[in-house]
Structure formats: structure tokens, C-alpha cells
Amino acid sequence: MAGQGGSSAGGRGVVISDNWPGYSLDLFTYPQHYYGDLEYVLIPHGIIVDRTERLAKDIMQDIGDNDIVVLCVLKGGYKFCADLVEHIKNLSRNSERFISMKVDFVRLKSYHNDQSMQDMQIIGGDDLSKLTGKDIVGTGRTMKVLLNNIEKYKPKMIKVASLLVKRTSRPDGYRPDYYGFEIPDLFVVGYALDYNEHFRDLNHICVINDHGKTKYRV
């Protein structure tokens, strides 16, 4: 993310400013069935991959020799989680420390069209009581409700990793322990982030336009 007024490294994440114009869609390849549905590319896939690799390194350094349970929030978190876990495995194989990982999945239903819902539902996942005394690395976009449920089982440690953090005016905005990019309060799609189940096959993170919202509204 280069360019004047574009982005900077803030804390443990890359900050993309409100006036960042993004990248022209003409500079990248993306599925033809989304032509006309997107405004611009906010974060190209290659930058996502590199940033995720660095997050894996940071997590490895902080976790130490502890075995971890990775709790992936579906569906939007699956791509980030899979890539993050793969990077951690590669780092573990090539270091003196071996980290044992187990992966489980839950789903939080939190959006209707492009509006975030107040009530959230937790679906799936094995018996959460198995997390007692374990180190948990959670990945996903929406964590507050899930964290409240996990903490009942007194895990040894909980860390949250998220690819994106949105800047909002809400005072209760949650900030994870690890995050890839801090972005403006935009509704973004791609890299498994969907709009009514569409755009999961888009590798870049893009801003959807009004035509796309209307086309795929339910």
C-alpha cells in the first residue's frame, strides 16, 4: 500500500487511511461475473498473503512452546484462517520449536445484506468445554459474543487474530491482539468475505459498489 496519504504501519497493523483511493480494477484479474459490481481494489491478494505470513511470525513469537487450538469463525474467516495456520505450520517445521495445533470452526451470523445485526447467533463448533485450560487463537471478523462464551470455560490464554479492523465512530469497537490491516468503515468483499454468499471467489479485498449491492441483495 504505497502512495501519498495511503497507508502506514500503526501498532501491529497496516493503517489504510480514509483518503486512500485504492487500486484500479483494470490493474488486476478477477472473476468476470463481477465486472461492474466493484468500486476498486482496496488490498491486493499478494499483500494479504505477505501480511498474513508476518502475523504468523508474531503469533509464533508470542505463543512460545504452548500448544494451541485455532477457532476459526466461518464463513468469512476461513481463507484467512487456512493461510494463517499454514504459515504457522511452515514456521514451526523450520524452527527448533514445534507447535501442536488443533483447528475447530464456528459460525456467527451477523449481517443482513450490508447491515450489521444486533443479535448474533453462534452455530457449530465442538463442545466448547474442551477448551478449558487451552491456549486459544481465534480468527474472524466478529468476536465479542464468541469471546464471552469461550471465557466461561477458562482457557489458559485467548488471542484474537483478524485480517481486518474497521475504523468506526462506535466507542465499543473491538481491537484484536493481531490484525493485518486497519481500514476505513467500508463494506468490503473478497478473500472469503461475502455479500449474501457472493464474492467469496474473489481473491482481492475490494469495495462493492451500489450496483453490486442491488444485484445481490436478498
PDB file of C-alpha atoms in Angstrom:
ATOM      1  CA  MET A   1       0.000   0.000   0.000  1.00  0.00           C
ATOM      2  CA  ALA A   2       2.082   2.866  -1.239  1.00  0.00           C
ATOM      3  CA  GLY A   3       1.321   6.391  -2.240  1.00  0.00           C
ATOM      4  CA  GLN A   4       0.842   9.743  -0.583  1.00  0.00           C
ATOM      5  CA  GLY A   5      -1.717   9.571   2.213  1.00  0.00           C
ATOM      6  CA  GLY A   6      -2.163   5.875   1.537  1.00  0.00           C
ATOM      7  CA  SER A   7      -1.163   3.733   4.468  1.00  0.00           C
ATOM      8  CA  SER A   8       1.258   3.348   7.326  1.00  0.00           C
ATOM      9  CA  ALA A   9       2.266   0.781   9.909  1.00  0.00           C
ATOM     10  CA  GLY A  10       0.353   1.617  13.060  1.00  0.00           C
ATOM     11  CA  GLY A  11       0.790  -0.541  16.165  1.00  0.00           C
ATOM     12  CA  ARG A  12       0.576  -4.121  14.949  1.00  0.00           C
ATOM     13  CA  GLY A  13      -1.347  -3.448  11.759  1.00  0.00           C
ATOM     14  CA  VAL A  14      -1.116  -1.587   8.467  1.00  0.00           C
ATOM     15  CA  VAL A  15      -3.320   1.524   8.580  1.00  0.00           C
ATOM     16  CA  ILE A  16      -5.147   2.380   5.347  1.00  0.00           C
ATOM     17  CA  SER A  17      -6.281   5.997   5.503  1.00  0.00           C
ATOM     18  CA  ASP A  18      -9.757   7.291   4.713  1.00  0.00           C
ATOM     19  CA  ASN A  19      -8.497   9.091   1.593  1.00  0.00           C
ATOM     20  CA  TRP A  20      -6.732   6.031   0.178  1.00  0.00           C
ATOM     21  CA  PRO A  21      -8.067   5.773  -3.417  1.00  0.00           C
ATOM     22  CA  GLY A  22      -7.325   2.080  -3.761  1.00  0.00           C
ATOM     23  CA  TYR A  23      -6.186   0.383  -6.959  1.00  0.00           C
ATOM     24  CA  SER A  24      -7.927   0.418 -10.311  1.00  0.00           C
ATOM     25  CA  LEU A  25      -9.680  -2.857 -11.110  1.00  0.00           C
ATOM     26  CA  ASP A  26      -8.025  -2.747 -14.534  1.00  0.00           C
ATOM     27  CA  LEU A  27      -4.652  -3.477 -12.903  1.00  0.00           C
ATOM     28  CA  PHE A  28      -5.712  -6.944 -11.683  1.00  0.00           C
ATOM     29  CA  THR A  29      -7.508 -10.071 -12.787  1.00  0.00           C
ATOM     30  CA  TYR A  30     -10.753 -11.005 -11.067  1.00  0.00           C
ATOM     31  CA  PRO A  31     -13.827 -13.129 -11.930  1.00  0.00           C
ATOM     32  CA  GLN A  32     -15.645 -11.822 -14.982  1.00  0.00           C
ATOM     33  CA  HIS A  33     -19.070 -12.344 -13.392  1.00  0.00           C
ATOM     34  CA  TYR A  34     -18.251  -9.463 -11.003  1.00  0.00           C
ATOM     35  CA  TYR A  35     -17.491  -6.943 -13.736  1.00  0.00           C
ATOM     36  CA  GLY A  36     -19.494  -3.801 -12.952  1.00  0.00           C
ATOM     37  CA  ASP A  37     -20.133  -4.819  -9.320  1.00  0.00           C
ATOM     38  CA  LEU A  38     -16.989  -3.408  -7.673  1.00  0.00           C
ATOM     39  CA  GLU A  39     -15.664   0.091  -6.991  1.00  0.00           C
ATOM     40  CA  TYR A  40     -11.929  -0.632  -6.636  1.00  0.00           C
ATOM     41  CA  VAL A  41      -9.352  -2.984  -5.136  1.00  0.00           C
ATOM     42  CA  LEU A  42      -8.616  -1.996  -1.545  1.00  0.00           C
ATOM     43  CA  ILE A  43      -5.982  -4.664  -0.757  1.00  0.00           C
ATOM     44  CA  PRO A  44      -4.463  -6.898  -3.469  1.00  0.00           C
ATOM     45  CA  HIS A  45      -4.139 -10.607  -2.771  1.00  0.00           C
ATOM     46  CA  GLY A  46      -0.339 -10.631  -2.766  1.00  0.00           C
ATOM     47  CA  ILE A  47      -0.184  -8.036   0.016  1.00  0.00           C
ATOM     48  CA  ILE A  48      -2.725 -10.045   2.041  1.00  0.00           C
ATOM     49  CA  VAL A  49      -0.507 -13.138   1.758  1.00  0.00           C
ATOM     50  CA  ASP A  50       2.652 -11.295   2.842  1.00  0.00           C
ATOM     51  CA  ARG A  51       0.929  -9.605   5.770  1.00  0.00           C
ATOM     52  CA  THR A  52      -0.600 -12.904   6.951  1.00  0.00           C
ATOM     53  CA  GLU A  53       2.857 -14.506   6.941  1.00  0.00           C
ATOM     54  CA  ARG A  54       4.118 -11.756   9.245  1.00  0.00           C
ATOM     55  CA  LEU A  55       1.148 -12.228  11.594  1.00  0.00           C
ATOM     56  CA  ALA A  56       2.022 -15.919  11.804  1.00  0.00           C
ATOM     57  CA  LYS A  57       5.571 -14.988  12.818  1.00  0.00           C
ATOM     58  CA  ASP A  58       4.297 -12.611  15.518  1.00  0.00           C
ATOM     59  CA  ILE A  59       1.953 -15.282  16.892  1.00  0.00           C
ATOM     60  CA  MET A  60       4.764 -17.859  16.948  1.00  0.00           C
ATOM     61  CA  GLN A  61       6.951 -15.497  18.950  1.00  0.00           C
ATOM     62  CA  ASP A  62       4.218 -14.755  21.494  1.00  0.00           C
ATOM     63  CA  ILE A  63       2.793 -18.253  21.930  1.00  0.00           C
ATOM     64  CA  GLY A  64       6.156 -19.762  22.834  1.00  0.00           C
ATOM     65  CA  ASP A  65       6.096 -23.527  23.326  1.00  0.00           C
ATOM     66  CA  ASN A  66       2.368 -23.754  24.069  1.00  0.00           C
ATOM     67  CA  ASP A  67       0.082 -25.986  22.041  1.00  0.00           C
ATOM     68  CA  ILE A  68      -2.866 -24.074  20.630  1.00  0.00           C
ATOM     69  CA  VAL A  69      -6.442 -24.518  19.487  1.00  0.00           C
ATOM     70  CA  VAL A  70      -7.324 -22.351  16.496  1.00  0.00           C
ATOM     71  CA  LEU A  71     -11.002 -21.418  16.467  1.00  0.00           C
ATOM     72  CA  CYS A  72     -11.978 -20.214  13.001  1.00  0.00           C
ATOM     73  CA  VAL A  73     -15.069 -18.065  12.535  1.00  0.00           C
ATOM     74  CA  LEU A  74     -16.916 -19.113   9.377  1.00  0.00           C
ATOM     75  CA  LYS A  75     -17.576 -18.290   6.719  1.00  0.00           C
ATOM     76  CA  GLY A  76     -15.689 -15.051   6.224  1.00  0.00           C
ATOM     77  CA  GLY A  77     -12.708 -16.152   8.282  1.00  0.00           C
ATOM     78  CA  TYR A  78     -11.931 -19.470   6.607  1.00  0.00           C
ATOM     79  CA  LYS A  79      -9.474 -18.213   3.971  1.00  0.00           C
ATOM     80  CA  PHE A  80      -7.517 -16.073   6.402  1.00  0.00           C
ATOM     81  CA  CYS A  81      -7.529 -18.876   8.973  1.00  0.00           C
ATOM     82  CA  ALA A  82      -6.339 -21.506   6.490  1.00  0.00           C
ATOM     83  CA  ASP A  83      -3.498 -19.306   5.238  1.00  0.00           C
ATOM     84  CA  LEU A  84      -2.515 -18.245   8.771  1.00  0.00           C
ATOM     85  CA  VAL A  85      -2.421 -21.838  10.024  1.00  0.00           C
ATOM     86  CA  GLU A  86      -0.358 -22.911   7.014  1.00  0.00           C
ATOM     87  CA  HIS A  87       2.178 -20.147   7.664  1.00  0.00           C
ATOM     88  CA  ILE A  88       2.405 -21.121  11.358  1.00  0.00           C
ATOM     89  CA  LYS A  89       2.955 -24.769  10.363  1.00  0.00           C
ATOM     90  CA  ASN A  90       5.720 -23.800   7.958  1.00  0.00           C
ATOM     91  CA  LEU A  91       7.423 -21.650  10.593  1.00  0.00           C
ATOM     92  CA  SER A  92       7.101 -24.429  13.150  1.00  0.00           C
ATOM     93  CA  ARG A  93       8.624 -27.014  10.797  1.00  0.00           C
ATOM     94  CA  ASN A  94      11.602 -24.765  10.138  1.00  0.00           C
ATOM     95  CA  SER A  95      12.311 -23.819  13.753  1.00  0.00           C
ATOM     96  CA  GLU A  96      13.519 -25.583  16.885  1.00  0.00           C
ATOM     97  CA  ARG A  97      10.075 -25.215  18.433  1.00  0.00           C
ATOM     98  CA  PHE A  98       7.212 -27.433  17.330  1.00  0.00           C
ATOM     99  CA  ILE A  99       3.723 -26.066  17.959  1.00  0.00           C
ATOM    100  CA  SER A 100       0.874 -28.547  18.015  1.00  0.00           C
ATOM    101  CA  MET A 101      -2.338 -27.086  16.609  1.00  0.00           C
ATOM    102  CA  LYS A 102      -5.949 -28.201  16.539  1.00  0.00           C
ATOM    103  CA  VAL A 103      -8.488 -26.325  14.417  1.00  0.00           C
ATOM    104  CA  ASP A 104     -12.209 -26.009  15.120  1.00  0.00           C
ATOM    105  CA  PHE A 105     -14.910 -23.978  13.417  1.00  0.00           C
ATOM    106  CA  VAL A 106     -17.879 -21.878  14.478  1.00  0.00           C
ATOM    107  CA  ARG A 107     -20.181 -19.616  12.521  1.00  0.00           C
ATOM    108  CA  LEU A 108     -21.525 -16.251  13.633  1.00  0.00           C
ATOM    109  CA  LYS A 109     -24.471 -14.883  11.699  1.00  0.00           C
ATOM    110  CA  SER A 110     -24.020 -11.130  11.933  1.00  0.00           C
ATOM    111  CA  TYR A 111     -25.034  -9.444   8.648  1.00  0.00           C
ATOM    112  CA  HIS A 112     -28.232  -8.956   6.683  1.00  0.00           C
ATOM    113  CA  ASN A 113     -27.310  -7.509   3.289  1.00  0.00           C
ATOM    114  CA  ASP A 114     -24.692  -4.871   4.205  1.00  0.00           C
ATOM    115  CA  GLN A 115     -26.112  -4.058   7.649  1.00  0.00           C
ATOM    116  CA  SER A 116     -24.625  -5.467  10.840  1.00  0.00           C
ATOM    117  CA  MET A 117     -27.286  -7.053  13.047  1.00  0.00           C
ATOM    118  CA  GLN A 118     -27.556  -6.504  16.800  1.00  0.00           C
ATOM    119  CA  ASP A 119     -28.424 -10.097  17.631  1.00  0.00           C
ATOM    120  CA  MET A 120     -25.791 -12.660  16.774  1.00  0.00           C
ATOM    121  CA  GLN A 121     -26.094 -16.416  16.611  1.00  0.00           C
ATOM    122  CA  ILE A 122     -23.288 -18.921  17.259  1.00  0.00           C
ATOM    123  CA  ILE A 123     -23.579 -22.038  15.101  1.00  0.00           C
ATOM    124  CA  GLY A 124     -21.428 -25.167  15.153  1.00  0.00           C
ATOM    125  CA  GLY A 125     -18.137 -25.984  16.823  1.00  0.00           C
ATOM    126  CA  ASP A 126     -17.284 -28.929  19.030  1.00  0.00           C
ATOM    127  CA  ASP A 127     -18.101 -28.913  22.738  1.00  0.00           C
ATOM    128  CA  LEU A 128     -16.510 -25.656  23.896  1.00  0.00           C
ATOM    129  CA  SER A 129     -15.823 -27.166  27.324  1.00  0.00           C
ATOM    130  CA  LYS A 130     -12.884 -28.935  25.668  1.00  0.00           C
ATOM    131  CA  LEU A 131     -11.166 -25.531  25.535  1.00  0.00           C
ATOM    132  CA  THR A 132     -10.668 -25.486  29.304  1.00  0.00           C
ATOM    133  CA  GLY A 133      -7.012 -24.833  30.118  1.00  0.00           C
ATOM    134  CA  LYS A 134      -6.004 -24.488  26.448  1.00  0.00           C
ATOM    135  CA  ASP A 135      -4.401 -21.625  24.506  1.00  0.00           C
ATOM    136  CA  ILE A 136      -6.906 -20.258  22.026  1.00  0.00           C
ATOM    137  CA  VAL A 137      -6.151 -18.286  18.881  1.00  0.00           C
ATOM    138  CA  GLY A 138      -9.432 -17.044  17.417  1.00  0.00           C
ATOM    139  CA  THR A 139      -9.674 -15.781  13.858  1.00  0.00           C
ATOM    140  CA  GLY A 140     -12.584 -13.921  12.308  1.00  0.00           C
ATOM    141  CA  ARG A 141     -14.328 -10.600  11.979  1.00  0.00           C
ATOM    142  CA  THR A 142     -16.869 -10.650  14.848  1.00  0.00           C
ATOM    143  CA  MET A 143     -15.536 -11.806  18.193  1.00  0.00           C
ATOM    144  CA  LYS A 144     -17.198 -10.151  21.209  1.00  0.00           C
ATOM    145  CA  VAL A 145     -20.107 -12.593  21.546  1.00  0.00           C
ATOM    146  CA  LEU A 146     -17.849 -15.570  20.922  1.00  0.00           C
ATOM    147  CA  LEU A 147     -15.249 -14.405  23.458  1.00  0.00           C
ATOM    148  CA  ASN A 148     -17.914 -14.091  26.141  1.00  0.00           C
ATOM    149  CA  ASN A 149     -18.859 -17.727  25.526  1.00  0.00           C
ATOM    150  CA  ILE A 150     -15.278 -19.027  25.412  1.00  0.00           C
ATOM    151  CA  GLU A 151     -14.228 -17.286  28.615  1.00  0.00           C
ATOM    152  CA  LYS A 152     -16.787 -19.328  30.578  1.00  0.00           C
ATOM    153  CA  TYR A 153     -14.547 -22.373  30.071  1.00  0.00           C
ATOM    154  CA  LYS A 154     -11.421 -20.680  31.457  1.00  0.00           C
ATOM    155  CA  PRO A 155      -8.863 -21.351  28.734  1.00  0.00           C
ATOM    156  CA  LYS A 156      -5.233 -20.727  29.678  1.00  0.00           C
ATOM    157  CA  MET A 157      -4.901 -17.882  27.177  1.00  0.00           C
ATOM    158  CA  ILE A 158      -7.012 -16.287  24.425  1.00  0.00           C
ATOM    159  CA  LYS A 159      -5.563 -14.363  21.499  1.00  0.00           C
ATOM    160  CA  VAL A 160      -7.602 -12.960  18.609  1.00  0.00           C
ATOM    161  CA  ALA A 161      -6.233 -12.563  15.088  1.00  0.00           C
ATOM    162  CA  SER A 162      -8.206 -10.738  12.425  1.00  0.00           C
ATOM    163  CA  LEU A 163      -7.231  -9.773   8.919  1.00  0.00           C
ATOM    164  CA  LEU A 164      -9.198  -6.516   9.061  1.00  0.00           C
ATOM    165  CA  VAL A 165     -10.168  -3.939  11.668  1.00  0.00           C
ATOM    166  CA  LYS A 166     -12.600  -1.218  10.654  1.00  0.00           C
ATOM    167  CA  ARG A 167     -12.317   2.326  11.977  1.00  0.00           C
ATOM    168  CA  THR A 168     -15.731   3.298  13.295  1.00  0.00           C
ATOM    169  CA  SER A 169     -17.188   6.053  15.454  1.00  0.00           C
ATOM    170  CA  ARG A 170     -18.582   3.459  17.855  1.00  0.00           C
ATOM    171  CA  PRO A 171     -16.803   3.604  21.231  1.00  0.00           C
ATOM    172  CA  ASP A 172     -17.135  -0.167  21.734  1.00  0.00           C
ATOM    173  CA  GLY A 173     -15.117  -1.054  18.645  1.00  0.00           C
ATOM    174  CA  TYR A 174     -13.214  -4.253  19.367  1.00  0.00           C
ATOM    175  CA  ARG A 175      -9.482  -4.401  18.634  1.00  0.00           C
ATOM    176  CA  PRO A 176      -7.896  -7.861  18.297  1.00  0.00           C
ATOM    177  CA  ASP A 177      -4.437  -8.846  19.525  1.00  0.00           C
ATOM    178  CA  TYR A 178      -3.217  -9.283  15.951  1.00  0.00           C
ATOM    179  CA  TYR A 179      -4.621  -7.691  12.826  1.00  0.00           C
ATOM    180  CA  GLY A 180      -3.475  -7.301   9.281  1.00  0.00           C
ATOM    181  CA  PHE A 181      -4.992  -4.025   8.176  1.00  0.00           C
ATOM    182  CA  GLU A 182      -6.927  -1.180   9.745  1.00  0.00           C
ATOM    183  CA  ILE A 183      -9.343   0.068   7.085  1.00  0.00           C
ATOM    184  CA  PRO A 184     -11.992   2.799   6.724  1.00  0.00           C
ATOM    185  CA  ASP A 185     -15.586   1.910   7.611  1.00  0.00           C
ATOM    186  CA  LEU A 186     -16.350   0.405   4.210  1.00  0.00           C
ATOM    187  CA  PHE A 187     -18.282  -2.717   3.271  1.00  0.00           C
ATOM    188  CA  VAL A 188     -15.653  -4.894   1.626  1.00  0.00           C
ATOM    189  CA  VAL A 189     -15.824  -8.230  -0.156  1.00  0.00           C
ATOM    190  CA  GLY A 190     -13.360 -10.827  -1.378  1.00  0.00           C
ATOM    191  CA  TYR A 191     -10.815 -13.207   0.167  1.00  0.00           C
ATOM    192  CA  ALA A 192     -13.794 -15.208   1.538  1.00  0.00           C
ATOM    193  CA  LEU A 193     -15.641 -12.097   2.767  1.00  0.00           C
ATOM    194  CA  ASP A 194     -19.079 -12.228   1.189  1.00  0.00           C
ATOM    195  CA  TYR A 195     -22.145 -10.195   0.364  1.00  0.00           C
ATOM    196  CA  ASN A 196     -25.084 -12.590   0.655  1.00  0.00           C
ATOM    197  CA  GLU A 197     -22.808 -15.538  -0.228  1.00  0.00           C
ATOM    198  CA  HIS A 198     -21.328 -13.833  -3.310  1.00  0.00           C
ATOM    199  CA  PHE A 199     -17.720 -12.664  -3.851  1.00  0.00           C
ATOM    200  CA  ARG A 200     -16.120 -15.485  -1.822  1.00  0.00           C
ATOM    201  CA  ASP A 201     -14.264 -16.496  -5.010  1.00  0.00           C
ATOM    202  CA  LEU A 202     -12.659 -13.046  -5.305  1.00  0.00           C
ATOM    203  CA  ASN A 203      -9.003 -13.156  -4.187  1.00  0.00           C
ATOM    204  CA  HIS A 204      -8.510  -9.418  -3.632  1.00  0.00           C
ATOM    205  CA  ILE A 205     -10.310  -7.399  -0.980  1.00  0.00           C
ATOM    206  CA  CYS A 206     -12.480  -4.907  -2.851  1.00  0.00           C
ATOM    207  CA  VAL A 207     -15.117  -2.278  -2.170  1.00  0.00           C
ATOM    208  CA  ILE A 208     -18.523  -3.248  -3.570  1.00  0.00           C
ATOM    209  CA  ASN A 209     -20.436  -0.579  -5.486  1.00  0.00           C
ATOM    210  CA  ASP A 210     -24.146   0.272  -5.335  1.00  0.00           C
ATOM    211  CA  HIS A 211     -24.872  -1.765  -8.456  1.00  0.00           C
ATOM    212  CA  GLY A 212     -23.332  -4.845  -6.822  1.00  0.00           C
ATOM    213  CA  LYS A 213     -25.333  -4.312  -3.627  1.00  0.00           C
ATOM    214  CA  THR A 214     -28.564  -4.024  -5.573  1.00  0.00           C
ATOM    215  CA  LYS A 215     -27.749  -7.009  -7.805  1.00  0.00           C
ATOM    216  CA  TYR A 216     -27.098  -9.406  -4.921  1.00  0.00           C
ATOM    217  CA  ARG A 217     -29.491  -8.015  -2.300  1.00  0.00           C
ATOM    218  CA  VAL A 218     -31.845 -10.517  -0.651  1.00  0.00           C
TER     219      VAL A 218
END
